[in-house]
CSV table of C-alpha atoms in Angstrom, one decimal:
chain,number,residue,atom,x,y,z
A,22,UNK,CA,-48.0,-14.8,-20.0
A,23,UNK,CA,-48.5,-13.3,-16.6
A,24,UNK,CA,-45.4,-12.2,-14.7
A,25,UNK,CA,-44.5,-14.1,-11.6
A,26,UNK,CA,-42.9,-13.1,-8.3
A,27,UNK,CA,-40.6,-15.1,-6.0
A,28,UNK,CA,-39.0,-14.8,-2.6
A,29,UNK,CA,-35.3,-14.0,-2.8
A,30,UNK,CA,-34.6,-14.8,0.9
A,31,UNK,CA,-32.0,-17.6,0.8
A,32,UNK,CA,-33.1,-18.9,4.2
A,33,UNK,CA,-36.9,-19.0,3.1
A,34,UNK,CA,-38.4,-22.5,2.3
A,35,UNK,CA,-40.4,-20.8,-0.5
A,36,UNK,CA,-37.1,-19.7,-2.0
A,37,UNK,CA,-35.7,-23.3,-1.8
A,38,UNK,CA,-38.7,-24.7,-3.4
A,39,UNK,CA,-38.7,-21.9,-6.1
A,40,UNK,CA,-42.4,-21.2,-5.4
A,41,UNK,CA,-44.0,-18.5,-7.7
A,42,UNK,CA,-46.6,-16.1,-6.8
A,43,UNK,CA,-49.0,-13.9,-8.8
A,44,UNK,CA,-48.2,-10.2,-9.3
A,45,UNK,CA,-50.8,-9.2,-6.6
A,46,UNK,CA,-48.7,-10.7,-3.9
A,47,UNK,CA,-46.4,-8.2,-2.1
A,48,UNK,CA,-44.9,-10.2,0.7
A,49,UNK,CA,-43.7,-13.8,1.0
A,50,UNK,CA,-46.4,-15.8,2.8
A,51,UNK,CA,-43.7,-17.9,4.5
A,52,UNK,CA,-41.1,-15.4,5.7
A,53,UNK,CA,-42.6,-11.9,5.1
A,54,UNK,CA,-39.8,-10.7,2.8
A,55,UNK,CA,-40.8,-8.5,-0.1
A,56,UNK,CA,-41.4,-10.4,-3.2
A,57,UNK,CA,-39.6,-9.6,-6.6
A,58,UNK,CA,-40.3,-10.5,-10.1
A,59,UNK,CA,-38.4,-13.6,-11.1
A,60,UNK,CA,-37.7,-15.6,-14.2
A,61,UNK,CA,-40.1,-18.4,-14.7
A,62,UNK,CA,-37.3,-20.6,-16.0
A,63,UNK,CA,-34.4,-20.1,-13.7
A,64,UNK,CA,-35.8,-18.1,-10.7
A,65,UNK,CA,-33.4,-15.4,-11.2
A,66,UNK,CA,-34.5,-11.8,-10.1
A,67,UNK,CA,-35.6,-9.7,-13.0
A,68,UNK,CA,-35.7,-5.9,-13.1
A,69,UNK,CA,-39.1,-4.4,-12.8
A,70,UNK,CA,-40.8,-4.1,-16.3
A,71,UNK,CA,-38.9,-7.0,-17.6
A,72,UNK,CA,-40.6,-10.0,-19.4
A,73,UNK,CA,-41.6,-13.2,-17.6
A,74,UNK,CA,-38.3,-15.0,-18.7
A,75,UNK,CA,-34.7,-13.7,-18.4
A,76,UNK,CA,-32.7,-13.3,-21.7
A,77,UNK,CA,-30.9,-16.6,-21.4
A,78,UNK,CA,-34.2,-18.6,-20.6
A,79,UNK,CA,-36.1,-16.9,-23.4
A,80,UNK,CA,-33.4,-17.8,-26.0
A,81,UNK,CA,-33.2,-21.2,-24.6
A,82,UNK,CA,-37.0,-21.7,-25.1
A,83,UNK,CA,-36.8,-20.4,-28.7
A,84,UNK,CA,-33.8,-22.7,-29.4
A,85,UNK,CA,-35.9,-25.8,-28.2
A,86,UNK,CA,-38.8,-24.7,-30.2
A,87,UNK,CA,-36.6,-24.3,-33.3
A,88,UNK,CA,-34.9,-27.6,-32.6
A,89,UNK,CA,-38.3,-29.3,-32.1
A,90,UNK,CA,-39.7,-27.8,-35.5
A,91,UNK,CA,-36.6,-29.0,-37.1
A,92,UNK,CA,-36.8,-32.4,-35.8
A,93,UNK,CA,-40.6,-32.9,-36.3
A,94,UNK,CA,-40.2,-31.5,-39.7
A,95,UNK,CA,-37.6,-34.1,-40.5
A,96,UNK,CA,-39.8,-36.9,-38.9
A,97,UNK,CA,-42.8,-35.8,-41.0
A,98,UNK,CA,-40.6,-35.7,-44.2
A,99,UNK,CA,-39.4,-39.2,-43.4
A,100,UNK,CA,-42.9,-40.5,-42.7
A,101,UNK,CA,-44.3,-38.9,-45.9
A,102,UNK,CA,-41.5,-40.5,-47.9
A,103,UNK,CA,-42.3,-44.0,-46.5
A,104,UNK,CA,-45.9,-43.4,-47.0
A,105,UNK,CA,-45.3,-42.4,-50.7
A,106,UNK,CA,-43.2,-45.5,-51.3
A,107,UNK,CA,-45.8,-47.8,-49.7
A,108,UNK,CA,-48.7,-46.2,-51.8
A,109,UNK,CA,-46.5,-46.6,-54.9
A,110,UNK,CA,-46.1,-50.4,-54.0
A,111,UNK,CA,-49.7,-50.8,-53.4
A,112,UNK,CA,-50.7,-49.0,-56.6
A,113,UNK,CA,-48.3,-51.0,-58.8
A,114,UNK,CA,-49.7,-54.3,-57.4
B,29,UNK,CA,9.5,-18.8,-7.6
B,30,UNK,CA,7.5,-21.9,-8.4
B,31,UNK,CA,4.3,-19.9,-7.8
B,32,UNK,CA,5.4,-17.4,-10.3
B,33,UNK,CA,5.9,-20.0,-13.0
B,34,UNK,CA,2.3,-21.1,-12.3
B,35,UNK,CA,1.0,-17.5,-12.6
B,36,UNK,CA,3.0,-16.9,-15.8
B,37,UNK,CA,1.7,-20.0,-17.4
B,38,UNK,CA,-1.9,-18.6,-16.9
B,39,UNK,CA,-3.2,-21.3,-14.6
B,40,UNK,CA,-5.1,-20.8,-11.5
B,41,UNK,CA,-2.7,-20.4,-8.5
B,42,UNK,CA,-3.3,-23.3,-6.1
B,43,UNK,CA,-3.0,-20.9,-3.2
B,44,UNK,CA,-5.7,-18.2,-2.9
B,45,UNK,CA,-3.7,-16.3,-0.4
B,46,UNK,CA,-0.5,-16.2,-2.7
B,47,UNK,CA,1.4,-13.2,-1.8
B,48,UNK,CA,2.2,-12.4,-5.4
B,49,UNK,CA,-1.4,-12.1,-6.5
B,50,UNK,CA,-2.1,-8.5,-7.4
B,51,UNK,CA,-4.7,-8.2,-4.7
B,52,UNK,CA,-2.4,-9.4,-2.0
B,53,UNK,CA,0.3,-7.1,-3.5
B,54,UNK,CA,-2.0,-4.1,-3.2
B,55,UNK,CA,-3.3,-4.9,0.3
B,56,UNK,CA,0.2,-5.6,1.6
B,57,UNK,CA,1.4,-2.2,0.1
B,58,UNK,CA,-1.6,-0.5,1.8
B,59,UNK,CA,-1.0,-2.2,5.1
B,60,UNK,CA,2.8,-1.0,5.0
B,61,UNK,CA,1.8,2.5,4.1
B,62,UNK,CA,-0.8,2.5,6.9
B,63,UNK,CA,1.7,1.4,9.3
B,64,UNK,CA,4.1,4.2,8.1
B,65,UNK,CA,1.3,6.6,8.4
B,66,UNK,CA,0.5,5.6,12.0
B,67,UNK,CA,4.1,6.2,12.9
B,68,UNK,CA,4.1,9.7,11.2
B,69,UNK,CA,0.9,10.6,13.0
B,70,UNK,CA,2.3,9.5,16.3
B,71,UNK,CA,5.3,11.7,15.6
B,72,UNK,CA,3.1,14.7,14.7
B,73,UNK,CA,0.9,14.1,17.8
B,74,UNK,CA,4.0,13.9,20.2
B,75,UNK,CA,5.5,17.1,18.6
B,76,UNK,CA,2.1,18.9,19.0
B,77,UNK,CA,1.7,17.7,22.6
B,78,UNK,CA,5.1,19.2,23.4
B,79,UNK,CA,3.8,22.5,22.0
B,80,UNK,CA,0.7,22.3,24.1
B,81,UNK,CA,2.0,24.3,27.2
B,82,UNK,CA,2.8,27.3,24.9
B,83,UNK,CA,-0.5,27.0,23.3
B,84,UNK,CA,-2.1,27.0,26.8
B,85,UNK,CA,0.0,30.2,27.5
B,86,UNK,CA,-1.5,31.8,24.5
B,87,UNK,CA,-4.9,31.0,25.8
B,88,UNK,CA,-3.9,32.6,29.2
B,89,UNK,CA,-2.5,35.7,27.4
B,90,UNK,CA,-5.8,36.3,25.8
B,91,UNK,CA,-7.3,36.6,29.3
B,92,UNK,CA,-4.5,39.0,30.4
B,93,UNK,CA,-4.7,41.0,27.3
B,94,UNK,CA,-1.1,40.6,26.1
B,95,UNK,CA,1.8,38.3,26.1
B,96,UNK,CA,5.4,39.6,25.8
B,97,UNK,CA,7.6,38.0,23.3
B,98,UNK,CA,11.4,38.5,23.0
B,99,UNK,CA,11.8,39.0,19.2
B,100,UNK,CA,15.5,38.4,18.7
B,101,UNK,CA,17.0,39.1,15.3
B,102,UNK,CA,18.9,36.4,13.4
B,103,UNK,CA,22.2,38.3,14.2
B,104,UNK,CA,21.5,38.4,17.9
B,105,UNK,CA,20.7,34.7,17.9
B,106,UNK,CA,24.0,34.0,16.2
B,107,UNK,CA,25.7,36.2,18.8
B,108,UNK,CA,24.1,34.2,21.6
B,109,UNK,CA,25.1,30.9,19.9
B,110,UNK,CA,28.7,32.1,19.4
B,111,UNK,CA,28.8,33.5,23.0
B,112,UNK,CA,29.3,37.1,22.1
B,113,UNK,CA,26.1,38.1,23.8
B,114,UNK,CA,25.2,36.3,27.0
B,115,UNK,CA,21.7,36.2,28.7
B,116,UNK,CA,21.7,36.4,32.5
B,117,UNK,CA,21.5,33.0,33.9
B,118,UNK,CA,20.0,32.5,37.4
B,119,UNK,CA,21.5,30.1,39.9
B,120,UNK,CA,18.7,27.7,39.2
B,121,UNK,CA,19.7,27.7,35.4
B,122,UNK,CA,16.7,29.9,34.3
B,123,UNK,CA,17.3,32.5,31.6
B,124,UNK,CA,16.2,36.0,32.4
B,125,UNK,CA,16.1,39.5,31.0
B,126,UNK,CA,16.6,42.3,33.6
B,127,UNK,CA,14.4,45.2,33.7
B,128,UNK,CA,16.0,48.6,34.0
B,129,UNK,CA,13.8,51.2,35.9
B,130,UNK,CA,13.2,54.8,34.8
B,131,UNK,CA,15.8,55.9,37.5
B,132,UNK,CA,18.5,53.9,35.9
B,133,UNK,CA,18.5,51.1,38.6
B,134,UNK,CA,18.1,47.5,37.8
B,135,UNK,CA,14.7,46.2,38.7
B,136,UNK,CA,12.7,42.8,38.5
B,137,UNK,CA,13.8,40.0,36.3
B,138,UNK,CA,11.6,38.6,33.4
B,139,UNK,CA,12.0,34.8,32.7
B,140,UNK,CA,12.8,34.0,29.2
B,141,UNK,CA,11.9,30.5,28.1
B,142,UNK,CA,13.8,28.8,25.3
B,143,UNK,CA,11.3,27.4,22.8
B,144,UNK,CA,12.6,25.0,20.1
B,145,UNK,CA,10.7,24.6,16.9
B,146,UNK,CA,9.3,21.1,16.3
B,147,UNK,CA,12.1,19.0,14.6
B,148,UNK,CA,11.9,15.9,12.7
B,149,UNK,CA,8.6,16.6,10.9
B,150,UNK,CA,9.0,16.0,7.3
B,151,UNK,CA,6.4,18.0,5.3
B,152,UNK,CA,6.0,15.3,2.7
B,153,UNK,CA,5.7,12.6,5.3
B,154,UNK,CA,3.1,14.8,7.0
B,155,UNK,CA,1.1,15.4,3.8
B,156,UNK,CA,1.2,11.6,3.0
B,157,UNK,CA,0.1,10.8,6.6
B,158,UNK,CA,-2.9,13.3,6.3
B,159,UNK,CA,-3.8,11.8,2.9
B,160,UNK,CA,-3.6,8.3,4.1
B,161,UNK,CA,-5.6,9.0,7.2
B,162,UNK,CA,-8.3,10.6,5.1
B,163,UNK,CA,-8.5,7.6,2.9
B,164,UNK,CA,-8.2,5.0,5.8
B,165,UNK,CA,-12.1,4.3,6.2
B,166,UNK,CA,-12.6,4.2,2.5
B,167,UNK,CA,-9.6,1.9,1.9
B,168,UNK,CA,-11.0,-0.5,4.5
B,169,UNK,CA,-14.3,-0.5,2.8
B,170,UNK,CA,-13.0,-1.2,-0.7
B,171,UNK,CA,-10.6,-3.7,0.7
B,172,UNK,CA,-13.7,-5.8,1.7
B,173,UNK,CA,-15.4,-5.2,-1.7
B,174,UNK,CA,-12.3,-6.2,-3.8
B,175,UNK,CA,-12.0,-9.2,-1.7
B,176,UNK,CA,-15.5,-10.1,-2.5
B,177,UNK,CA,-15.1,-9.4,-6.2
B,178,UNK,CA,-11.7,-11.1,-6.4
B,179,UNK,CA,-13.3,-14.4,-5.2
B,180,UNK,CA,-15.6,-14.4,-8.3
B,181,UNK,CA,-12.8,-13.4,-10.7
B,182,UNK,CA,-10.3,-16.1,-9.5
B,183,UNK,CA,-12.7,-18.8,-10.8
B,184,UNK,CA,-12.6,-17.7,-14.4
B,185,UNK,CA,-8.9,-16.9,-14.9
B,186,UNK,CA,-8.0,-20.3,-16.3
B,187,UNK,CA,-6.7,-21.6,-19.6
B,188,UNK,CA,-7.2,-18.2,-21.5
B,189,UNK,CA,-4.3,-17.3,-23.7
B,190,UNK,CA,-4.2,-14.4,-26.1
B,191,UNK,CA,-2.2,-11.3,-26.9
B,192,UNK,CA,-4.0,-9.1,-24.5
B,193,UNK,CA,-3.6,-11.5,-21.6
B,194,UNK,CA,0.0,-12.1,-22.6
B,195,UNK,CA,0.6,-8.4,-22.2
B,196,UNK,CA,-0.8,-8.5,-18.6
B,197,UNK,CA,1.6,-11.4,-17.7
B,198,UNK,CA,4.4,-9.6,-19.4
B,199,UNK,CA,3.8,-6.6,-17.0
B,200,UNK,CA,3.4,-8.8,-14.1
B,201,UNK,CA,6.6,-10.6,-14.7
B,202,UNK,CA,8.5,-7.4,-15.4
B,203,UNK,CA,7.3,-6.0,-12.0
B,204,UNK,CA,8.4,-9.2,-10.1
B,205,UNK,CA,11.8,-8.9,-11.7
B,206,UNK,CA,12.1,-5.3,-10.8
B,207,UNK,CA,11.8,-6.3,-7.2
B,208,UNK,CA,15.0,-8.2,-7.2
B,209,UNK,CA,17.1,-5.7,-9.2
B,210,UNK,CA,19.6,-3.6,-7.2
B,211,UNK,CA,20.3,-1.0,-9.7
B,212,UNK,CA,17.8,2.0,-9.1
B,213,UNK,CA,17.7,3.2,-12.8
B,214,UNK,CA,17.2,-0.3,-14.2
B,215,UNK,CA,14.5,-0.9,-11.5
B,216,UNK,CA,12.7,2.3,-12.5
B,217,UNK,CA,12.9,1.3,-16.2
B,218,UNK,CA,11.4,-2.2,-15.5
B,219,UNK,CA,8.6,-0.7,-13.4
B,220,UNK,CA,7.8,1.8,-16.1
B,221,UNK,CA,7.7,-0.9,-18.7
B,222,UNK,CA,5.5,-3.1,-16.5
B,223,UNK,CA,3.0,-0.3,-16.0
B,224,UNK,CA,3.0,0.5,-19.7
B,225,UNK,CA,2.4,-3.4,-20.5
B,226,UNK,CA,-0.3,-3.5,-18.0
B,227,UNK,CA,-2.0,-0.3,-19.2
B,228,UNK,CA,-1.9,-1.5,-22.8
B,229,UNK,CA,-3.4,-4.8,-21.8
B,230,UNK,CA,-6.1,-3.3,-19.7
B,231,UNK,CA,-7.3,-1.0,-22.5
B,232,UNK,CA,-7.3,-3.8,-25.0
B,233,UNK,CA,-9.3,-6.2,-22.8
B,234,UNK,CA,-11.6,-3.3,-22.0
B,235,UNK,CA,-12.3,-2.8,-25.8
B,236,UNK,CA,-12.8,-6.6,-26.2
B,237,UNK,CA,-15.2,-6.7,-23.3
B,238,UNK,CA,-17.2,-3.6,-24.6
B,239,UNK,CA,-17.6,-5.3,-28.0
B,240,UNK,CA,-18.8,-8.4,-26.4
B,241,UNK,CA,-21.4,-6.5,-24.4
B,242,UNK,CA,-22.5,-4.6,-27.5
B,243,UNK,CA,-23.0,-8.0,-29.2
B,244,UNK,CA,-25.2,-9.2,-26.5
B,245,UNK,CA,-27.1,-5.9,-26.3
B,246,UNK,CA,-27.7,-5.8,-30.0
B,247,UNK,CA,-29.1,-9.5,-29.8
B,248,UNK,CA,-26.8,-10.6,-32.6
B,249,UNK,CA,-26.8,-14.1,-31.1
B,250,UNK,CA,-30.4,-14.5,-32.5
B,251,UNK,CA,-29.0,-14.8,-36.0
B,252,UNK,CA,-27.7,-18.3,-35.3
B,253,UNK,CA,-30.9,-20.4,-35.4
B,254,UNK,CA,-31.1,-23.0,-32.5
B,255,UNK,CA,-27.6,-21.9,-31.0
B,256,UNK,CA,-28.3,-18.7,-29.4
B,257,UNK,CA,-27.7,-20.0,-25.9
B,258,UNK,CA,-24.4,-21.4,-26.9
B,259,UNK,CA,-23.4,-18.1,-28.3
B,260,UNK,CA,-24.6,-16.2,-25.2
B,261,UNK,CA,-22.6,-18.5,-23.0
B,262,UNK,CA,-19.4,-18.2,-25.0
B,263,UNK,CA,-19.7,-14.4,-25.0
B,264,UNK,CA,-20.3,-14.3,-21.3
B,265,UNK,CA,-17.3,-16.5,-20.7
B,266,UNK,CA,-15.2,-14.1,-22.8
B,267,UNK,CA,-16.6,-11.2,-20.8
B,268,UNK,CA,-16.0,-12.9,-17.4
B,269,UNK,CA,-12.4,-13.6,-18.5
B,270,UNK,CA,-11.8,-10.0,-19.7
B,271,UNK,CA,-13.2,-8.7,-16.5
B,272,UNK,CA,-11.1,-11.0,-14.4
B,273,UNK,CA,-7.9,-9.8,-16.1
B,274,UNK,CA,-9.0,-6.2,-16.0
B,275,UNK,CA,-9.6,-6.4,-12.3
B,276,UNK,CA,-6.2,-8.0,-11.8
B,277,UNK,CA,-4.7,-5.3,-13.9
B,278,UNK,CA,-6.0,-2.4,-12.0
B,279,UNK,CA,-5.1,-4.1,-8.6
B,280,UNK,CA,-1.6,-4.6,-9.8
B,281,UNK,CA,-1.1,-1.1,-11.1
B,282,UNK,CA,-2.5,0.2,-7.9
B,283,UNK,CA,-0.2,-1.9,-6.0
B,284,UNK,CA,2.7,-0.8,-7.9
B,285,UNK,CA,2.0,3.0,-7.5
B,286,UNK,CA,1.4,2.3,-3.8
B,287,UNK,CA,4.6,0.4,-3.3
B,288,UNK,CA,6.4,3.2,-5.1
B,289,UNK,CA,5.0,5.8,-2.8
B,290,UNK,CA,2.7,7.4,-5.6
B,291,UNK,CA,-0.4,7.6,-3.8
B,292,UNK,CA,-2.1,10.2,-6.0
B,293,UNK,CA,-1.4,8.0,-9.0
B,294,UNK,CA,-2.8,5.0,-7.1
B,295,UNK,CA,-5.9,7.0,-6.6
B,296,UNK,CA,-6.0,7.8,-10.2
B,297,UNK,CA,-5.8,4.1,-11.1
B,298,UNK,CA,-8.7,3.3,-8.7
B,299,UNK,CA,-10.7,6.1,-10.2
B,300,UNK,CA,-9.9,4.9,-13.6
B,301,UNK,CA,-11.2,1.5,-12.5
B,302,UNK,CA,-14.4,3.1,-11.1
B,303,UNK,CA,-14.9,4.9,-14.3
B,304,UNK,CA,-14.5,1.7,-16.3
B,305,UNK,CA,-17.0,0.0,-14.2
B,306,UNK,CA,-19.3,3.1,-14.5
B,307,UNK,CA,-19.1,3.1,-18.4
B,308,UNK,CA,-19.0,-0.5,-19.1
B,309,UNK,CA,-20.8,-2.4,-16.4
B,310,UNK,CA,-23.1,-0.1,-14.5
B,311,UNK,CA,-25.7,0.4,-17.3
B,312,UNK,CA,-25.4,-3.2,-18.7
B,313,UNK,CA,-25.6,-5.0,-15.2
B,314,UNK,CA,-29.1,-6.1,-15.8
B,315,UNK,CA,-28.4,-7.5,-19.2
B,316,UNK,CA,-25.2,-9.2,-18.0
B,317,UNK,CA,-26.8,-10.8,-15.0
B,318,UNK,CA,-29.5,-12.2,-17.3
B,319,UNK,CA,-27.1,-13.6,-19.8
B,320,UNK,CA,-24.8,-15.1,-16.9
B,321,UNK,CA,-25.9,-18.6,-16.0
B,322,UNK,CA,-24.1,-18.1,-12.6
B,323,UNK,CA,-25.9,-14.9,-11.6
B,324,UNK,CA,-29.1,-14.8,-9.6
B,325,UNK,CA,-29.9,-11.2,-10.4
B,326,UNK,CA,-29.9,-10.0,-6.8
B,327,UNK,CA,-27.6,-7.4,-5.3
B,328,UNK,CA,-25.4,-10.2,-4.1
B,329,UNK,CA,-25.2,-11.7,-7.6
B,330,UNK,CA,-22.0,-11.4,-9.8
B,331,UNK,CA,-22.8,-8.3,-11.9
B,332,UNK,CA,-24.7,-6.2,-9.4
B,333,UNK,CA,-21.9,-6.5,-6.8
B,334,UNK,CA,-19.4,-5.6,-9.5
B,335,UNK,CA,-21.5,-2.6,-10.4
B,336,UNK,CA,-21.4,-1.3,-6.8
B,337,UNK,CA,-17.7,-1.3,-6.5
B,338,UNK,CA,-17.6,2.0,-8.3
B,339,UNK,CA,-19.1,4.2,-5.4
B,340,UNK,CA,-16.5,3.7,-2.8
B,341,UNK,CA,-13.3,4.1,-5.0
B,342,UNK,CA,-14.7,7.4,-6.4
B,343,UNK,CA,-15.2,8.5,-2.7
B,344,UNK,CA,-11.5,7.9,-2.1
B,345,UNK,CA,-10.5,9.9,-5.1
B,346,UNK,CA,-12.6,12.8,-3.9
B,347,UNK,CA,-10.9,12.6,-0.5
B,348,UNK,CA,-7.4,12.7,-2.0
B,349,UNK,CA,-8.3,15.4,-4.5
B,350,UNK,CA,-9.4,17.7,-1.7
B,351,UNK,CA,-7.1,20.8,-1.6
B,352,UNK,CA,-7.4,21.4,2.1
B,353,UNK,CA,-6.9,18.5,4.5
B,354,UNK,CA,-7.2,19.0,8.1
B,355,UNK,CA,-6.6,16.6,11.1
B,356,UNK,CA,-8.7,17.3,14.1
B,357,UNK,CA,-6.9,16.5,17.3
B,358,UNK,CA,-9.0,15.9,20.4
B,359,UNK,CA,-7.6,16.7,23.9
B,360,UNK,CA,-8.7,14.2,26.4
B,361,UNK,CA,-9.5,15.5,29.8
B,362,UNK,CA,-7.2,14.4,32.5
B,363,UNK,CA,-8.7,12.1,35.2
């Protein structure tokens, strides 16, 4: 994932809207402030060389993924169990 | 007294400008010391101004090549005091020494001026005044920083109870009690015990905070599948609360030393605080700001502003630790 930059000037409309720019941008097109690397999730300033997400957002994303897998796994298991019962009934008829 | 009870129960005081808050205690103590310093400096200045005419004479003497000084011994001065020896006094009240010519006849008269050594200047008071004046600018600067950090700290000092925090409140209560004690030795004992409690609490909270930071830095929260963010948040709450009490702790200790007139000890406490920030927060500010849901990662953010507190307090310590302190007096030209 490509890193993103954002404007950290609290008075800039681009900051309010949490607009993100590509790495090639140096200054904010709206207010001219120098852009900084920001987290794609919460828009907080990241140190240079950091990943695209801050520690908290990265873990949040992982948690959601794990939770999704866990839930979808349960759903598949439930669906499979129902299917097996249905097939057994059909076969027995 | 009702406010004290609120504080001792560990709840957030209703009034932010509570005069018994450590920050307020420190600022009040500093303001009192500053006023005393200004009085002392005024005194020094007025004494020096009195000496200026003789200093000007010295300047004139350097043009003439020499200046005559009557060097009276201790015994002669005593004799003058007791009236055994009398200096000639003119009709206009001026004291003179009469010159005897080579032929034995009395010649011209040399005026003798009585110069009194500056009185009322207490060397300890002077040293303290010089120390405080050297620190004034830095103290003003850190007052603003402490004020800023204190605001973020007040929000997290709620509902936390454990042994370490209990020690802090114990120290705080002992100090408040010592203020109403009349017996000096009992007061000193209470102040000593308060400082001990505060110091123990501060180190225990510091160690707890350090272990929480290490937990985050090592990524141990990843072990709990699907609950990492909850673990990060609970550790950050703990870190924020520890920091809050540590900050209050250092402010209170500095205030106690300042109130007791121990300025160098106050500077040691402030330096200790800056060292703690340097060791614990400075290197981990990026990690902490990324883990804190209330931080925006900028220099105005919670952890980066806390990290910056270190610089100015260490500057104060340098000023106090300086061996030679000099006050430069500027003479204004008369209009």
